Short mmCIF file of C-alpha atoms and ligand atoms in Angstrom, two decimals:
data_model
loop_
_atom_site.label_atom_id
_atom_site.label_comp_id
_atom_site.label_asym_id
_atom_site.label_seq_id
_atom_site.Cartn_x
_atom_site.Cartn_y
_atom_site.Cartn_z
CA UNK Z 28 -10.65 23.20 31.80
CA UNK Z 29 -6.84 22.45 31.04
CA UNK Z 30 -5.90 23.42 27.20
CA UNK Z 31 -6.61 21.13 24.94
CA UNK Z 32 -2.73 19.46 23.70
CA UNK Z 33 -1.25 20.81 20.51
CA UNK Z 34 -0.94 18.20 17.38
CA UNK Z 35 2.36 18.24 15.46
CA UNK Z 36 1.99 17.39 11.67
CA UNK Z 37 4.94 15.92 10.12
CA UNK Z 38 3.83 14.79 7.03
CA UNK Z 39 5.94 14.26 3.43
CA UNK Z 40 2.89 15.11 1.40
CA UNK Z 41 2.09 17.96 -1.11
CA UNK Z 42 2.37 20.96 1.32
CA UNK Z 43 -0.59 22.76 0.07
CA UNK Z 44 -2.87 19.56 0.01
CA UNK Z 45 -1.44 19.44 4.12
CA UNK Z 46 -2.09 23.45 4.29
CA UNK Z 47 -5.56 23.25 2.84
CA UNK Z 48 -6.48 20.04 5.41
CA UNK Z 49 -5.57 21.66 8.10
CA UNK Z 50 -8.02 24.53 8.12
CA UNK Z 51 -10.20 23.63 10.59
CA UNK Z 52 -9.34 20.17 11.21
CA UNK Z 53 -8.77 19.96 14.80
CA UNK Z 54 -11.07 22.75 16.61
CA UNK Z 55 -9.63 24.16 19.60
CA UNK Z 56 -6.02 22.89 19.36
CA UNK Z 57 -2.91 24.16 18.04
CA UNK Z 58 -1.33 22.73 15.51
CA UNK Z 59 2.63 22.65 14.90
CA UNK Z 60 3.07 21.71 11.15
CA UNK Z 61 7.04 20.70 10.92
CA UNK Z 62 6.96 22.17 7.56
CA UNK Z 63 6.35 25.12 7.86
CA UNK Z 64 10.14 27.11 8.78
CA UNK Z 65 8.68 28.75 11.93
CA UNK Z 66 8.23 26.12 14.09
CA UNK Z 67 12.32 24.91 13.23
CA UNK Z 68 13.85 23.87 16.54
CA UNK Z 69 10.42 24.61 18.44
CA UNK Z 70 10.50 22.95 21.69
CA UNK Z 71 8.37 20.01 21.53
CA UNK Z 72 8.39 18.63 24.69
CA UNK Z 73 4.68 18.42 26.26
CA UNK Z 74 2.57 17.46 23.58
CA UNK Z 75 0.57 14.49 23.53
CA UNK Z 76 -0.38 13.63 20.02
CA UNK Z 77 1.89 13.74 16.60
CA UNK Z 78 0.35 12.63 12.89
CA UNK Z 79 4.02 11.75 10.89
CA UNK Z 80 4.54 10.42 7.67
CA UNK Z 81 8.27 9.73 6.65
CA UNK Z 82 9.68 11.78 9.65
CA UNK Z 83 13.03 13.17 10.14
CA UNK Z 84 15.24 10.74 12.76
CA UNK Z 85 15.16 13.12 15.37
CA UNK Z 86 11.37 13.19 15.88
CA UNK Z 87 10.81 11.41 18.98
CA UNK Z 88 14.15 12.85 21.17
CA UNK Z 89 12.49 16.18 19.82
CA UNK Z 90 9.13 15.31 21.26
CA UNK Z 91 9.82 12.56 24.06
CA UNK Z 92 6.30 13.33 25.94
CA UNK Z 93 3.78 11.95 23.06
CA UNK Z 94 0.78 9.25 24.08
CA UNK Z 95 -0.26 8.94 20.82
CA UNK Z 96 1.51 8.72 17.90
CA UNK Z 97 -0.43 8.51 14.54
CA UNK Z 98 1.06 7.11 10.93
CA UNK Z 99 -0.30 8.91 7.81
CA UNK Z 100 -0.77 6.26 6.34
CA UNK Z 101 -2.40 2.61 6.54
CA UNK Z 102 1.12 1.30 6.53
CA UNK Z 103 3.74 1.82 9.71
CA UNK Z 104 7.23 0.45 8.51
CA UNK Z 105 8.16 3.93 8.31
CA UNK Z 106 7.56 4.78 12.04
CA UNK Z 107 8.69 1.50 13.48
CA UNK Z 108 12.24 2.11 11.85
CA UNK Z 109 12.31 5.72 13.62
CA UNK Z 110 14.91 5.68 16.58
CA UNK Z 111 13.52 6.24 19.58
CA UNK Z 112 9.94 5.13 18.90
CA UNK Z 113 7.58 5.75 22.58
CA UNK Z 114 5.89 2.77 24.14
CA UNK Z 115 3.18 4.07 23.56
CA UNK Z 116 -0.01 3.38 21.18
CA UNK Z 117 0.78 3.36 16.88
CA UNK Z 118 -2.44 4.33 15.54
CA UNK Z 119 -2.47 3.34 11.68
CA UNK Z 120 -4.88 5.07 8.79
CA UNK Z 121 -7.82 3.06 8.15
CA UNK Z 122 -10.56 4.72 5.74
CA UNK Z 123 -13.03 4.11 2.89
CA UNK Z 124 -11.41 7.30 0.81
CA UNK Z 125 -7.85 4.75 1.06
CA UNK Z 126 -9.42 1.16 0.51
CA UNK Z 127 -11.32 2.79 -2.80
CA UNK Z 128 -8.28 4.20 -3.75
CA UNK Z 129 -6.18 0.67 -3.72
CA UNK Z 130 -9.25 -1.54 -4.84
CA UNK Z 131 -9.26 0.88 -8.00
CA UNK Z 132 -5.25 0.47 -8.49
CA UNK Z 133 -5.91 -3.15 -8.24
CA UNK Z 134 -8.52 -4.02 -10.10
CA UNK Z 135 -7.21 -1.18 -13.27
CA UNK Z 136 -3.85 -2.83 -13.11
CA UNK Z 137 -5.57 -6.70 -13.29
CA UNK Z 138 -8.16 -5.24 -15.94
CA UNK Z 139 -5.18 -4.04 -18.15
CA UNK Z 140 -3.21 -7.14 -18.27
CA UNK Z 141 -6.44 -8.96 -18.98
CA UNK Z 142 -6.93 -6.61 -21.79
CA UNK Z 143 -3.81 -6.91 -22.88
CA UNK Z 144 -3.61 -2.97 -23.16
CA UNK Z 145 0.22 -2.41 -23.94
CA UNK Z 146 -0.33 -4.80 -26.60
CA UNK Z 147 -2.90 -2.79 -28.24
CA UNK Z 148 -1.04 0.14 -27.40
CA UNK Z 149 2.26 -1.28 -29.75
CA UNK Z 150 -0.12 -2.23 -32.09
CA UNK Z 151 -1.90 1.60 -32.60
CA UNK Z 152 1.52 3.49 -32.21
CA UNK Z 153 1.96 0.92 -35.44
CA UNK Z 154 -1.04 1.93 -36.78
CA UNK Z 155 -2.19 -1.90 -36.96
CA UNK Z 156 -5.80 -2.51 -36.64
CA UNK Z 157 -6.01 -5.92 -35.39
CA UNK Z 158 -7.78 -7.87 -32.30
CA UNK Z 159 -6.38 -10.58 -30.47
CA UNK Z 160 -7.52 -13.56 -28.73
CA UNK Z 161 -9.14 -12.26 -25.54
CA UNK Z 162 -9.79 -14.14 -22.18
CA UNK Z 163 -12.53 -13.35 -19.78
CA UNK Z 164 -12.04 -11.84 -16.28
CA UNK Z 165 -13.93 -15.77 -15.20
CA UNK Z 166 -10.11 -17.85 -16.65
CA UNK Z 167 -7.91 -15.87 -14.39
CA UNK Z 168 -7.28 -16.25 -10.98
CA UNK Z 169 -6.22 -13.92 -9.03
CA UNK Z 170 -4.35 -14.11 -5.67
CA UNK Z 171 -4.06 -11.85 -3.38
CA UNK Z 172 -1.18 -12.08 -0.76
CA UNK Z 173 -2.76 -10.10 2.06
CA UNK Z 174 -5.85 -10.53 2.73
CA UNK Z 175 -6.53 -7.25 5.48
CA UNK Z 176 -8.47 -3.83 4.85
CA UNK Z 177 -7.03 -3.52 1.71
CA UNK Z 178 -6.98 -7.24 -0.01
CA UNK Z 179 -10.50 -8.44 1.35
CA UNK Z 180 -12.02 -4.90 -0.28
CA UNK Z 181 -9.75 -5.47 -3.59
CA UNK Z 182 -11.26 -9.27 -3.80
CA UNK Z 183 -14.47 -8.21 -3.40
CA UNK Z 184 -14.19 -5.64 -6.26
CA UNK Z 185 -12.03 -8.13 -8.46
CA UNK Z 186 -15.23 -10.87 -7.58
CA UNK Z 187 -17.70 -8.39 -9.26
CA UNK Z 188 -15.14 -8.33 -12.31
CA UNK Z 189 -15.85 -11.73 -12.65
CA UNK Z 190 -12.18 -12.56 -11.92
CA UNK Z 191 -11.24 -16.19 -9.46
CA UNK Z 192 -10.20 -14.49 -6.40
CA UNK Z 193 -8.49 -16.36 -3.90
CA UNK Z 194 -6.08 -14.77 -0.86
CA UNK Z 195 -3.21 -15.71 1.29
CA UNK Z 196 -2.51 -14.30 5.17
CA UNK Z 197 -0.95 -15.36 8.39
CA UNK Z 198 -3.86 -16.23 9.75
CA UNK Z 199 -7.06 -17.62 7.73
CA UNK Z 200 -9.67 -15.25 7.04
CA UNK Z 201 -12.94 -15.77 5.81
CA UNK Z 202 -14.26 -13.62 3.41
CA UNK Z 203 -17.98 -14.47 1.71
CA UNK Z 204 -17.17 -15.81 -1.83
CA UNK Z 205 -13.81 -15.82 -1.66
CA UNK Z 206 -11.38 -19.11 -0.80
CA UNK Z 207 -9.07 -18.49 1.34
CA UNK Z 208 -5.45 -19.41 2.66
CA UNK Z 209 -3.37 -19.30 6.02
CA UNK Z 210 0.63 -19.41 6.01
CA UNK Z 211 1.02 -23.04 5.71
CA UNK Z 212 -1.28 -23.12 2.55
CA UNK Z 213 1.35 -20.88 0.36
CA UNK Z 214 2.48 -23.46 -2.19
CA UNK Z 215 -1.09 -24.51 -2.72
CA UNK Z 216 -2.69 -20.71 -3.46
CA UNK Z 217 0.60 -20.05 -5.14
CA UNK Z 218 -0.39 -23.21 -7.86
CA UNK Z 219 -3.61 -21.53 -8.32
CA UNK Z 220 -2.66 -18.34 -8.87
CA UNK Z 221 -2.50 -16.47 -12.60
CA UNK Z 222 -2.47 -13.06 -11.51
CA UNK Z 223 -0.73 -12.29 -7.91
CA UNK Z 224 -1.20 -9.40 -5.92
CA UNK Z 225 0.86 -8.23 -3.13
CA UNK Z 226 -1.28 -6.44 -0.10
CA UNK Z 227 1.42 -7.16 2.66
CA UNK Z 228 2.95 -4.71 5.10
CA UNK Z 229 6.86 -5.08 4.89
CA UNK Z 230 7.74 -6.73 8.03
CA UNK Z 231 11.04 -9.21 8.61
CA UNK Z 232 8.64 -11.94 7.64
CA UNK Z 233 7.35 -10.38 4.38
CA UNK Z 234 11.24 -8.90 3.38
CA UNK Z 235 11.81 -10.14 0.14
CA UNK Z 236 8.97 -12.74 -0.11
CA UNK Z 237 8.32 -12.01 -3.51
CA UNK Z 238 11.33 -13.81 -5.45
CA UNK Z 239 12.71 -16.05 -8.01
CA UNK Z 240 12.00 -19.22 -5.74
CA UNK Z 241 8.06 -17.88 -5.56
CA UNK Z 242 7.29 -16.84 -8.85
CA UNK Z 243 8.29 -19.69 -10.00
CA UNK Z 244 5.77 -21.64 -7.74
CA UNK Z 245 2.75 -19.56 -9.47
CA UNK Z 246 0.81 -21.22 -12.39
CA UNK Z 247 1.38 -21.51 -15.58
CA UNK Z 248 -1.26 -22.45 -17.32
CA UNK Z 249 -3.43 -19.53 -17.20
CA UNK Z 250 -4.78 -17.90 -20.10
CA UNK Z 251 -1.30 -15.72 -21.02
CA UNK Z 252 0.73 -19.29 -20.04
CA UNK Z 253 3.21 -16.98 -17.64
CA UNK Z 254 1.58 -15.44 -14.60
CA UNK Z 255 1.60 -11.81 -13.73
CA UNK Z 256 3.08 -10.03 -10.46
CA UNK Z 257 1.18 -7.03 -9.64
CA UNK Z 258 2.79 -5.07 -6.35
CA UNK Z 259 1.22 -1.95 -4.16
CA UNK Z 260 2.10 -2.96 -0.72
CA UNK Z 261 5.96 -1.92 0.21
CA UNK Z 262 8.82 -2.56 -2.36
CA UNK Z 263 11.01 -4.17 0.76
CA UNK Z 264 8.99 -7.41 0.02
CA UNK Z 265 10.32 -8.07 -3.43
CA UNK Z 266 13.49 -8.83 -4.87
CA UNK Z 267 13.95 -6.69 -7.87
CA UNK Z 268 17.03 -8.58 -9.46
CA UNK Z 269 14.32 -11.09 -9.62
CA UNK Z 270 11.86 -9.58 -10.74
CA UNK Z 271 13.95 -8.56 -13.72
CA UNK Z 272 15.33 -11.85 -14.32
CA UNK Z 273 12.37 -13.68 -14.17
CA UNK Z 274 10.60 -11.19 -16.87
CA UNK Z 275 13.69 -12.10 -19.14
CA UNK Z 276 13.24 -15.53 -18.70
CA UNK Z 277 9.96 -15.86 -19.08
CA UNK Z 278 8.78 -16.65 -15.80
CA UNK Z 279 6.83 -13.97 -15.76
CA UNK Z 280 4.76 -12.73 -18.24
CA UNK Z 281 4.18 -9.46 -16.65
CA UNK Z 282 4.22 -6.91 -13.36
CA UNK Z 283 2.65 -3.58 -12.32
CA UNK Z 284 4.49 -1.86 -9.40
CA UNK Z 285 3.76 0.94 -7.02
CA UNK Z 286 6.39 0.44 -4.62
CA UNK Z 287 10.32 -0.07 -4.97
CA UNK Z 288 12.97 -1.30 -2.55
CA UNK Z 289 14.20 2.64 -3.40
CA UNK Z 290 11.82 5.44 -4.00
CA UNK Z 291 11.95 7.17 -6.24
CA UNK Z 292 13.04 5.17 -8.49
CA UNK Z 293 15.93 5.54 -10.02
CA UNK Z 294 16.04 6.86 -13.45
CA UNK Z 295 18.22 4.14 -14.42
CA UNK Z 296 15.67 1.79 -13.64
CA UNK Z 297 15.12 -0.78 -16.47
CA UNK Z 298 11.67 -0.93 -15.02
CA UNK Z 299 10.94 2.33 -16.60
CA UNK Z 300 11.07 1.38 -20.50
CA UNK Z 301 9.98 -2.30 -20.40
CA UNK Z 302 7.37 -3.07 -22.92
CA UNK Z 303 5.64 -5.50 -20.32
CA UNK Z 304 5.94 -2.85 -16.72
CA UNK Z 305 3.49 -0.98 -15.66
CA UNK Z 306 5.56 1.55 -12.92
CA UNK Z 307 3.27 4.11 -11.08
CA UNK Z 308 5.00 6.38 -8.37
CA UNK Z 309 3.77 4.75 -4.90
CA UNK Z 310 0.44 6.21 -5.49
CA UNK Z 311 -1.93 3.66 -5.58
CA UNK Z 312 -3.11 4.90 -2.43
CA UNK Z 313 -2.39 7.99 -1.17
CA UNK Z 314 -4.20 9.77 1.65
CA UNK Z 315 -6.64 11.59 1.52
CA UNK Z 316 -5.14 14.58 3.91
CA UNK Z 317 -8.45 15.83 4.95
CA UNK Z 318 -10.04 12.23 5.61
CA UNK Z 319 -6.76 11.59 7.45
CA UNK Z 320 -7.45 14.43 9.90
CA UNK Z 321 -11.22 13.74 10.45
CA UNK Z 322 -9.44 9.99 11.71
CA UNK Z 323 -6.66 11.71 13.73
CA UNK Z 324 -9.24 14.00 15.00
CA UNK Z 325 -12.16 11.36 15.94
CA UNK Z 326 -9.25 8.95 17.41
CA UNK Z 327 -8.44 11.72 19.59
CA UNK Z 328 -11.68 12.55 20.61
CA UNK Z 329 -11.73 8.71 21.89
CA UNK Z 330 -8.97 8.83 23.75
CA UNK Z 331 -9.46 11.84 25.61
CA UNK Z 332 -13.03 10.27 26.29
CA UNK Z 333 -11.60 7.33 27.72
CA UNK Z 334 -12.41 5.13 24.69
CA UNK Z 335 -10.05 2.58 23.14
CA UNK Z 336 -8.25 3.86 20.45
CA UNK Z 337 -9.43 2.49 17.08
CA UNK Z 338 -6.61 0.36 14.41
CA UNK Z 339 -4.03 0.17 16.91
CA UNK Z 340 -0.96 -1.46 15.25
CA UNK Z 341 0.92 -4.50 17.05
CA UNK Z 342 4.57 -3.60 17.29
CA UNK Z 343 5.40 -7.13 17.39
CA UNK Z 344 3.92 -8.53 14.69
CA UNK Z 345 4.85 -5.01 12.74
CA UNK Z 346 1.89 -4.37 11.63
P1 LIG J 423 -3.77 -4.92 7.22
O1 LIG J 423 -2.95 -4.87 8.46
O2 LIG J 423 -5.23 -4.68 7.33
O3 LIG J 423 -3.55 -6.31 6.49
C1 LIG J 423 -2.31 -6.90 6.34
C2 LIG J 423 -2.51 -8.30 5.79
O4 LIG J 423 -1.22 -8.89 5.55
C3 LIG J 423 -3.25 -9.22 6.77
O5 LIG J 423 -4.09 -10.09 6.07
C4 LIG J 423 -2.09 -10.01 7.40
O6 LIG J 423 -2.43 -11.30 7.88
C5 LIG J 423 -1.17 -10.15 6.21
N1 LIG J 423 0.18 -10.45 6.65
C6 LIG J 423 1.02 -9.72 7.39
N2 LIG J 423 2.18 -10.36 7.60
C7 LIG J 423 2.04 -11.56 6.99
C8 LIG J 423 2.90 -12.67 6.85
N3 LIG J 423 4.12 -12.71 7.39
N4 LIG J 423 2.43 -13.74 6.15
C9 LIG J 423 1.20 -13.72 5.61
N5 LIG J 423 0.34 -12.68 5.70
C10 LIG J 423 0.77 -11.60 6.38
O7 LIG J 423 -3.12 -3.87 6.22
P2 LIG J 423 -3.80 -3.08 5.01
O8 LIG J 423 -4.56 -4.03 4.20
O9 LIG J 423 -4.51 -1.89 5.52
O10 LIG J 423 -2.51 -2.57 4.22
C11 LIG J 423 -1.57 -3.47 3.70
C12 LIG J 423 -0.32 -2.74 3.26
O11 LIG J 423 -0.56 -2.02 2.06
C13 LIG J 423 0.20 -1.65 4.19
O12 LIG J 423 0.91 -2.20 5.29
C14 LIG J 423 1.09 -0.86 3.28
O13 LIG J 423 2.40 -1.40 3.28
C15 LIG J 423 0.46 -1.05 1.92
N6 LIG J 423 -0.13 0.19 1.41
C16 LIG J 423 0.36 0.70 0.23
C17 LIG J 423 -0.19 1.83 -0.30
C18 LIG J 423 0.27 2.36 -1.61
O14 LIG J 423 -0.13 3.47 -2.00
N7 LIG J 423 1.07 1.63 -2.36
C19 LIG J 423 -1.27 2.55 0.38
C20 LIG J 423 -1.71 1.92 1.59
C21 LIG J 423 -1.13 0.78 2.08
P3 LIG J 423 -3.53 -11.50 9.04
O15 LIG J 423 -4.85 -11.26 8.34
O16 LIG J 423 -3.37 -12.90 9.46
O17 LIG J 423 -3.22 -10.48 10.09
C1 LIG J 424 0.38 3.84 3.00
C2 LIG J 424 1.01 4.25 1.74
O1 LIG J 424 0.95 3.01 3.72
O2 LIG J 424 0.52 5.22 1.10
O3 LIG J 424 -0.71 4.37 3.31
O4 LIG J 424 1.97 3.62 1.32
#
C-alpha cells in the first residue's frame, strides 16, 4: 500500500491550541506544521493535502502538487487572495462547535442592545439605581444579511428569543418561521429591519455593502428610534468612515463589531472608547482546532475513498 500523503498545517492560531490538536489527529500520516522552525524551507513538493489559515504568500509555489486545499476556517477570502491558488478543490470549515459559537455572539450582542447594558453599566459606575423603559425581544426586528450556515442557525436562536427575524441572501432561502429575502428585495428587508446583522463572506459584491447610503435605508421606528449595526462576517464589507459618521449623526443608534477592514485594530481606533461600541477581537467564531481536524481528517478520508468532497467553496461566486 503506497504511504499515506503528509498534511501541512499552516495555521495563525494559538500554537499550543494547534500543538495540542494535532496529537493524534490524522492516524498514519505525517504532518508538517509550518510553525514549528524545523520544517523552514522543507521541500514541499508532493503532498496532496494542506489545512492554512492566513498563510504566508509563498505557500502554493512552495507546495505546487496539492489536490486539496483546506481553509481553517468557514470563511475563504483569505485563501482566494493567495497568489498562486491550485485549480483544485477549496474545502471550507463547516461545524456545529463554529455555528454555536456565532449564534451565541449574535444573539449576546442583540440581547445587550435590547437590554440596554452599557446604559446600565454608566449608570452603576455612577452609582445610580434606576430602571429604564425596556422593550421586549417580540418589538425588534432583526435582519440578518446572510442567510447561510451561520445566519439561518443565528435566526433560529434569535426566533426562540422572541426577537422578528427576517434575512437577506443572493438567492431566497426558506427557512421554517423565518421571512425571507433574495437580492432584489434589499430596500424592502432593509425598511423592516431594527437590528441588522451582517453574516456575509467578503466578496467584490459584498465590499463595502454596509455604508452610509444603507444604514440609512434601515428603520427607524423601532423601539430605540435609530437602528443598530451588529457585524461578525469580514470587516471588508463595511465602510468604517461610515460607520463612524453615521453613529455621530445619529443614524445609528448603535454597532457591535468582530471584524475590521484592518486587524487588529488599531489602537487609535475611535471604536475602542465609544460609549455606544461593542469591539470584540474577530472572535466571535473561532475554530475549534481539534473539531477542525476531525473535518480535515473525515474530508480526507472521502476523497481518498472516492467520495465527493463535502462544503466545497465556488471560486466564482467567492464563496
Ligand atoms: P455561507 O456560505 O454558508 O453563507 C453565506 C451567505 O451569504 C449565503 O446566504 C449567501 O447567499 C450570502 N451571500 C453571499 N454573497 C452575497 C451577496 N452578494 N448578496 C447577498 N447575499 C450573499 O457562509 P457561512 O454562513 O458559513 O459564513 C458566513 C461568513 O461569516 C464567512 O464567509 C466569514 O466571512 C464569516 N465568519 C466570521 C467569523 C468570525 O469569527 N467573525 C467566523 C466564521 C465565519 P446564498 O444563500 O444565496 O448563497
Ligand atoms: C472564519 C473566521 O472565517 O473565524 O472562520 O473568521
Amino acid at each position: 500500500m503506497p504511504a499515506k500523503s503528509p498534511v501541512i498545517v499552516d495555521l495563525k492560531f494559538i500554537p499550543d491550541e494547534v500543538d495540542t490538536a494535532l496529537e493524534g489527529a490524522f492516524p498514519g500520516r505525517e504532518v508538517i506544521n509550518l510553525a514549528d522552525p524545523t520544517h523552514r524551507g522543507r521541500d514541499l513538493s508532493g503532498i496532496d493535502y494542506a489545512v492554512v489559515w492566513k498563510s504566508a504568500p509563498d505557500l502554493f509555489s512552495r507546495a505546487p502538487d496539492l489536490k486539496v486545499v483546506f481553509s481553517g476556517g468557514a470563511g475563504v477570502d483569505h485563501v482566494l487572495k493567495l497568489p498562486g491558488l491550485p485549480e483544485v478543490p477549496l474545502v471550507r470549515f463547516v461545524d456545529r462547535t463554529l455555528t454555536t459559537r456565532m449564534s451565541e455572539w449574535v444573539v449576546m450582542q442583540c440581547l445587550l442592545h435590547l437590554r440596554q447594558q452599557r446604559a446600565y453599566e454608566a449608570l452603576a459606575k455612577k452609582r445610580e439605581w434606576r430602571d429604564l423603559s425596556q422593550p421586549e425581544a417580540a418589538d425588534v426586528t432583526v435582519g440578518i444579511m446572510g442567510m447561510g450556515v451561520l445566519g439561518q442557525d443565528a435566526a433560529r436562536k434569535l426566533a426562540v428569543m422572541g426577537f422578528k427575524v427576517i434575512g437577506w441572501s443572493r438567492s431566497k432561502r426558506t427557512v421554517e418561521g423565518i421571512e425571507t429575502y433574495d437580492a432584489a428585495g434589499l430596500d424592502a428587508f432593509l425598511g423592516r429591519t431594527d437590528f441588522l446583522v451582517g453574516l456575509l463572506p467578503l466578496t467584490p459584491d459584498t465590499q463595502g455593502i454596509f455604508n452610509a447610503a444603507l444604514f440609512k435605508k434601515l428603520r427607524r421606528k423601532g423601539p430605540f428610534g435609530a437602528p443598530v449595526f451588529i457585524n461578525a462576517g469580514r470587516g471588508g464589507s463595511q465602510v468604517e468612515a461610515d460607520i463612524l459618521e453615521c453613529l455621530d449623526s445619529g443614524v445609528l443608534d448603535a454597532v457591535s463589531l468582530d471584524v475590521f477592514e484592518e486587524e487588529p485594530l488599531s489602537r487609535d481606533s475611535r471604536f475602542w472608547d465609544m460609549p455606544n461600541v461593542y469591539v470584540t477581537p474577530h472572535v466571535a467564531a473561532s475554530s475549534d482546532v481539534k473539531a477542525l481536524f476531525a473535518h480535515v481528517n473525515e474530508q480526507i478520508d472521502r476523497f481518498e475513498s472516492g467520495l465527493p468532497l463535502e462544503h466545497v467553496v465556488d471560486k466564482v461566486a467567492g464563496y
